[in-house]
Amino acid sequence: MTSGTINIASAGVYQSTGLVGTLDPENFGISLGTSDTFAVKNTSRETVLYQIFGSADIDAGNNKTLGIKLALNGVPIASTECQAATSGSHSFAKLVTDWIIEMAPNDEVALYVTNFNIS
């Protein structure tokens, strides 16, 4: 969990947040990612089935379509995509994704974001 500003490079292209996450001290075989600092990494020595929940409250201005999805080792998982639109006086969007995924040792799952309407 964290907060910060994410600069989207290309409209509609999912990218890493570029943020640094925080974890509770009792993390049971999970650490922050090393290749993506807003990822969780399987630090156990076994392949494990994890439930990964990702959520973002994004302020992008009026009339924007925003998206999030999970990525395994830098590869976005299409089935985890969530889109939301902002409109009128509501510049915020709440996006949520939840997925059960098998992670081998040292696999990382990150939250990727996009803005389909950069202006």
PDB file of C-alpha atoms in Angstrom:
ATOM      1  CA  MET A   1       0.000   0.000   0.000  1.00  0.00           C
ATOM      2  CA  THR A   2       1.197   3.497  -0.806  1.00  0.00           C
ATOM      3  CA  SER A   3       0.260   6.706  -2.566  1.00  0.00           C
ATOM      4  CA  GLY A   4       1.941   8.849  -5.171  1.00  0.00           C
ATOM      5  CA  THR A   5       1.819  10.330  -8.633  1.00  0.00           C
ATOM      6  CA  ILE A   6       1.982   7.992 -11.620  1.00  0.00           C
ATOM      7  CA  ASN A   7       3.014   9.454 -14.963  1.00  0.00           C
ATOM      8  CA  ILE A   8       1.414   7.492 -17.808  1.00  0.00           C
ATOM      9  CA  ALA A   9       3.731   7.390 -20.823  1.00  0.00           C
ATOM     10  CA  SER A  10       1.286   6.225 -23.530  1.00  0.00           C
ATOM     11  CA  ALA A  11      -2.518   6.236 -23.582  1.00  0.00           C
ATOM     12  CA  GLY A  12      -3.977   2.755 -23.240  1.00  0.00           C
ATOM     13  CA  VAL A  13      -0.644   1.058 -22.534  1.00  0.00           C
ATOM     14  CA  TYR A  14      -0.429  -0.710 -19.174  1.00  0.00           C
ATOM     15  CA  GLN A  15       2.697   0.077 -17.193  1.00  0.00           C
ATOM     16  CA  SER A  16       4.195  -0.345 -13.767  1.00  0.00           C
ATOM     17  CA  THR A  17       3.125   2.256 -11.226  1.00  0.00           C
ATOM     18  CA  GLY A  18       6.741   3.154 -10.455  1.00  0.00           C
ATOM     19  CA  LEU A  19       5.750   3.432  -6.795  1.00  0.00           C
ATOM     20  CA  VAL A  20       7.331   1.728  -3.798  1.00  0.00           C
ATOM     21  CA  GLY A  21       4.871  -0.387  -1.828  1.00  0.00           C
ATOM     22  CA  THR A  22       4.775  -1.197   1.862  1.00  0.00           C
ATOM     23  CA  LEU A  23       3.984  -4.527   3.510  1.00  0.00           C
ATOM     24  CA  ASP A  24       2.895  -5.559   6.963  1.00  0.00           C
ATOM     25  CA  PRO A  25       5.748  -7.093   8.976  1.00  0.00           C
ATOM     26  CA  GLU A  26       4.070 -10.528   9.026  1.00  0.00           C
ATOM     27  CA  ASN A  27       4.247 -11.373   5.351  1.00  0.00           C
ATOM     28  CA  PHE A  28       4.572 -15.205   5.326  1.00  0.00           C
ATOM     29  CA  GLY A  29       6.795 -15.881   2.316  1.00  0.00           C
ATOM     30  CA  ILE A  30       6.024 -12.656   0.472  1.00  0.00           C
ATOM     31  CA  SER A  31       8.246  -9.601   0.101  1.00  0.00           C
ATOM     32  CA  LEU A  32       8.223  -6.493  -2.031  1.00  0.00           C
ATOM     33  CA  GLY A  33       9.360  -7.146  -5.568  1.00  0.00           C
ATOM     34  CA  THR A  34      12.928  -6.569  -6.657  1.00  0.00           C
ATOM     35  CA  SER A  35      12.300  -5.863 -10.353  1.00  0.00           C
ATOM     36  CA  ASP A  36       9.109  -3.887  -9.563  1.00  0.00           C
ATOM     37  CA  THR A  37       8.943  -2.205  -6.161  1.00  0.00           C
ATOM     38  CA  PHE A  38       5.121  -2.155  -6.228  1.00  0.00           C
ATOM     39  CA  ALA A  39       4.962  -5.928  -6.679  1.00  0.00           C
ATOM     40  CA  VAL A  40       4.752  -8.821  -4.261  1.00  0.00           C
ATOM     41  CA  LYS A  41       7.380 -11.534  -4.601  1.00  0.00           C
ATOM     42  CA  ASN A  42       7.163 -15.194  -3.598  1.00  0.00           C
ATOM     43  CA  THR A  43      10.151 -15.593  -1.286  1.00  0.00           C
ATOM     44  CA  SER A  44       9.231 -19.087  -0.171  1.00  0.00           C
ATOM     45  CA  ARG A  45      11.121 -21.977  -1.674  1.00  0.00           C
ATOM     46  CA  GLU A  46       7.958 -23.529  -3.070  1.00  0.00           C
ATOM     47  CA  THR A  47       5.412 -22.874  -5.788  1.00  0.00           C
ATOM     48  CA  VAL A  48       2.407 -21.463  -3.959  1.00  0.00           C
ATOM     49  CA  LEU A  49      -1.155 -20.531  -4.878  1.00  0.00           C
ATOM     50  CA  TYR A  50      -1.820 -16.926  -3.800  1.00  0.00           C
ATOM     51  CA  GLN A  51      -4.867 -14.707  -3.918  1.00  0.00           C
ATOM     52  CA  ILE A  52      -3.737 -11.292  -5.119  1.00  0.00           C
ATOM     53  CA  PHE A  53      -6.047  -8.322  -4.531  1.00  0.00           C
ATOM     54  CA  GLY A  54      -5.222  -5.024  -6.183  1.00  0.00           C
ATOM     55  CA  SER A  55      -7.042  -1.753  -5.702  1.00  0.00           C
ATOM     56  CA  ALA A  56      -6.428   1.825  -6.774  1.00  0.00           C
ATOM     57  CA  ASP A  57      -8.159   5.138  -6.151  1.00  0.00           C
ATOM     58  CA  ILE A  58      -7.064   7.242  -9.104  1.00  0.00           C
ATOM     59  CA  ASP A  59      -7.641  10.968  -9.691  1.00  0.00           C
ATOM     60  CA  ALA A  60      -7.176  11.730 -13.379  1.00  0.00           C
ATOM     61  CA  GLY A  61      -9.562  14.591 -14.088  1.00  0.00           C
ATOM     62  CA  ASN A  62     -12.874  14.689 -15.917  1.00  0.00           C
ATOM     63  CA  ASN A  63     -13.934  12.298 -18.724  1.00  0.00           C
ATOM     64  CA  LYS A  64     -11.106   9.771 -18.431  1.00  0.00           C
ATOM     65  CA  THR A  65     -11.168   5.999 -18.745  1.00  0.00           C
ATOM     66  CA  LEU A  66      -8.694   4.361 -16.378  1.00  0.00           C
ATOM     67  CA  GLY A  67      -7.573   0.780 -16.047  1.00  0.00           C
ATOM     68  CA  ILE A  68      -5.636  -1.555 -13.786  1.00  0.00           C
ATOM     69  CA  LYS A  69      -4.527  -5.143 -14.202  1.00  0.00           C
ATOM     70  CA  LEU A  70      -2.101  -7.512 -12.560  1.00  0.00           C
ATOM     71  CA  ALA A  71       1.159  -8.530 -14.220  1.00  0.00           C
ATOM     72  CA  LEU A  72       3.156 -11.700 -13.545  1.00  0.00           C
ATOM     73  CA  ASN A  73       6.900 -11.094 -13.938  1.00  0.00           C
ATOM     74  CA  GLY A  74       6.180  -8.005 -16.051  1.00  0.00           C
ATOM     75  CA  VAL A  75       3.612  -9.668 -18.322  1.00  0.00           C
ATOM     76  CA  PRO A  76       0.080  -8.240 -17.931  1.00  0.00           C
ATOM     77  CA  ILE A  77      -2.704 -10.768 -17.230  1.00  0.00           C
ATOM     78  CA  ALA A  78      -5.624  -9.776 -19.478  1.00  0.00           C
ATOM     79  CA  SER A  79      -8.255 -11.531 -17.340  1.00  0.00           C
ATOM     80  CA  THR A  80      -7.485  -9.287 -14.351  1.00  0.00           C
ATOM     81  CA  GLU A  81      -8.337  -6.014 -16.087  1.00  0.00           C
ATOM     82  CA  CYS A  82     -10.688  -3.515 -14.444  1.00  0.00           C
ATOM     83  CA  GLN A  83     -11.732  -0.265 -16.111  1.00  0.00           C
ATOM     84  CA  ALA A  84     -13.582   2.722 -14.685  1.00  0.00           C
ATOM     85  CA  ALA A  85     -14.547   6.129 -16.025  1.00  0.00           C
ATOM     86  CA  THR A  86     -14.543   9.581 -14.495  1.00  0.00           C
ATOM     87  CA  SER A  87     -17.193  12.114 -15.483  1.00  0.00           C
ATOM     88  CA  GLY A  88     -18.793  15.363 -14.488  1.00  0.00           C
ATOM     89  CA  SER A  89     -17.579  16.594 -11.141  1.00  0.00           C
ATOM     90  CA  HIS A  90     -16.130  13.178 -10.219  1.00  0.00           C
ATOM     91  CA  SER A  91     -12.465  13.045 -11.166  1.00  0.00           C
ATOM     92  CA  PHE A  92     -11.768   9.932  -9.046  1.00  0.00           C
ATOM     93  CA  ALA A  93     -12.215   6.308 -10.038  1.00  0.00           C
ATOM     94  CA  LYS A  94     -12.076   3.247  -7.765  1.00  0.00           C
ATOM     95  CA  LEU A  95     -10.604   0.212  -9.508  1.00  0.00           C
ATOM     96  CA  VAL A  96     -10.338  -3.312  -8.065  1.00  0.00           C
ATOM     97  CA  THR A  97      -8.947  -6.617  -9.299  1.00  0.00           C
ATOM     98  CA  ASP A  98      -8.710  -9.966  -7.507  1.00  0.00           C
ATOM     99  CA  TRP A  99      -7.056 -13.098  -8.874  1.00  0.00           C
ATOM    100  CA  ILE A 100      -5.815 -16.474  -7.652  1.00  0.00           C
ATOM    101  CA  ILE A 101      -2.438 -17.203  -9.204  1.00  0.00           C
ATOM    102  CA  GLU A 102       0.240 -19.849  -8.876  1.00  0.00           C
ATOM    103  CA  MET A 103       3.598 -18.257  -8.156  1.00  0.00           C
ATOM    104  CA  ALA A 104       6.887 -20.127  -8.411  1.00  0.00           C
ATOM    105  CA  PRO A 105       9.768 -19.084  -6.148  1.00  0.00           C
ATOM    106  CA  ASN A 106      10.879 -15.513  -6.979  1.00  0.00           C
ATOM    107  CA  ASP A 107       7.846 -14.802  -9.189  1.00  0.00           C
ATOM    108  CA  GLU A 108       6.495 -11.270  -8.827  1.00  0.00           C
ATOM    109  CA  VAL A 109       2.963  -9.951  -9.301  1.00  0.00           C
ATOM    110  CA  ALA A 110       2.581  -6.194  -9.764  1.00  0.00           C
ATOM    111  CA  LEU A 111      -0.310  -3.807 -10.251  1.00  0.00           C
ATOM    112  CA  TYR A 112      -0.174  -2.103 -13.677  1.00  0.00           C
ATOM    113  CA  VAL A 113      -2.140   1.023 -14.605  1.00  0.00           C
ATOM    114  CA  THR A 114      -3.192   3.009 -17.668  1.00  0.00           C
ATOM    115  CA  ASN A 115      -5.177   6.057 -18.704  1.00  0.00           C
ATOM    116  CA  PHE A 116      -6.935   5.530 -22.023  1.00  0.00           C
ATOM    117  CA  ASN A 117      -7.477   9.295 -22.480  1.00  0.00           C
ATOM    118  CA  ILE A 118      -4.282  11.231 -21.832  1.00  0.00           C
ATOM    119  CA  SER A 119      -4.661  14.917 -22.555  1.00  0.00           C
TER     120      SER A 119
END
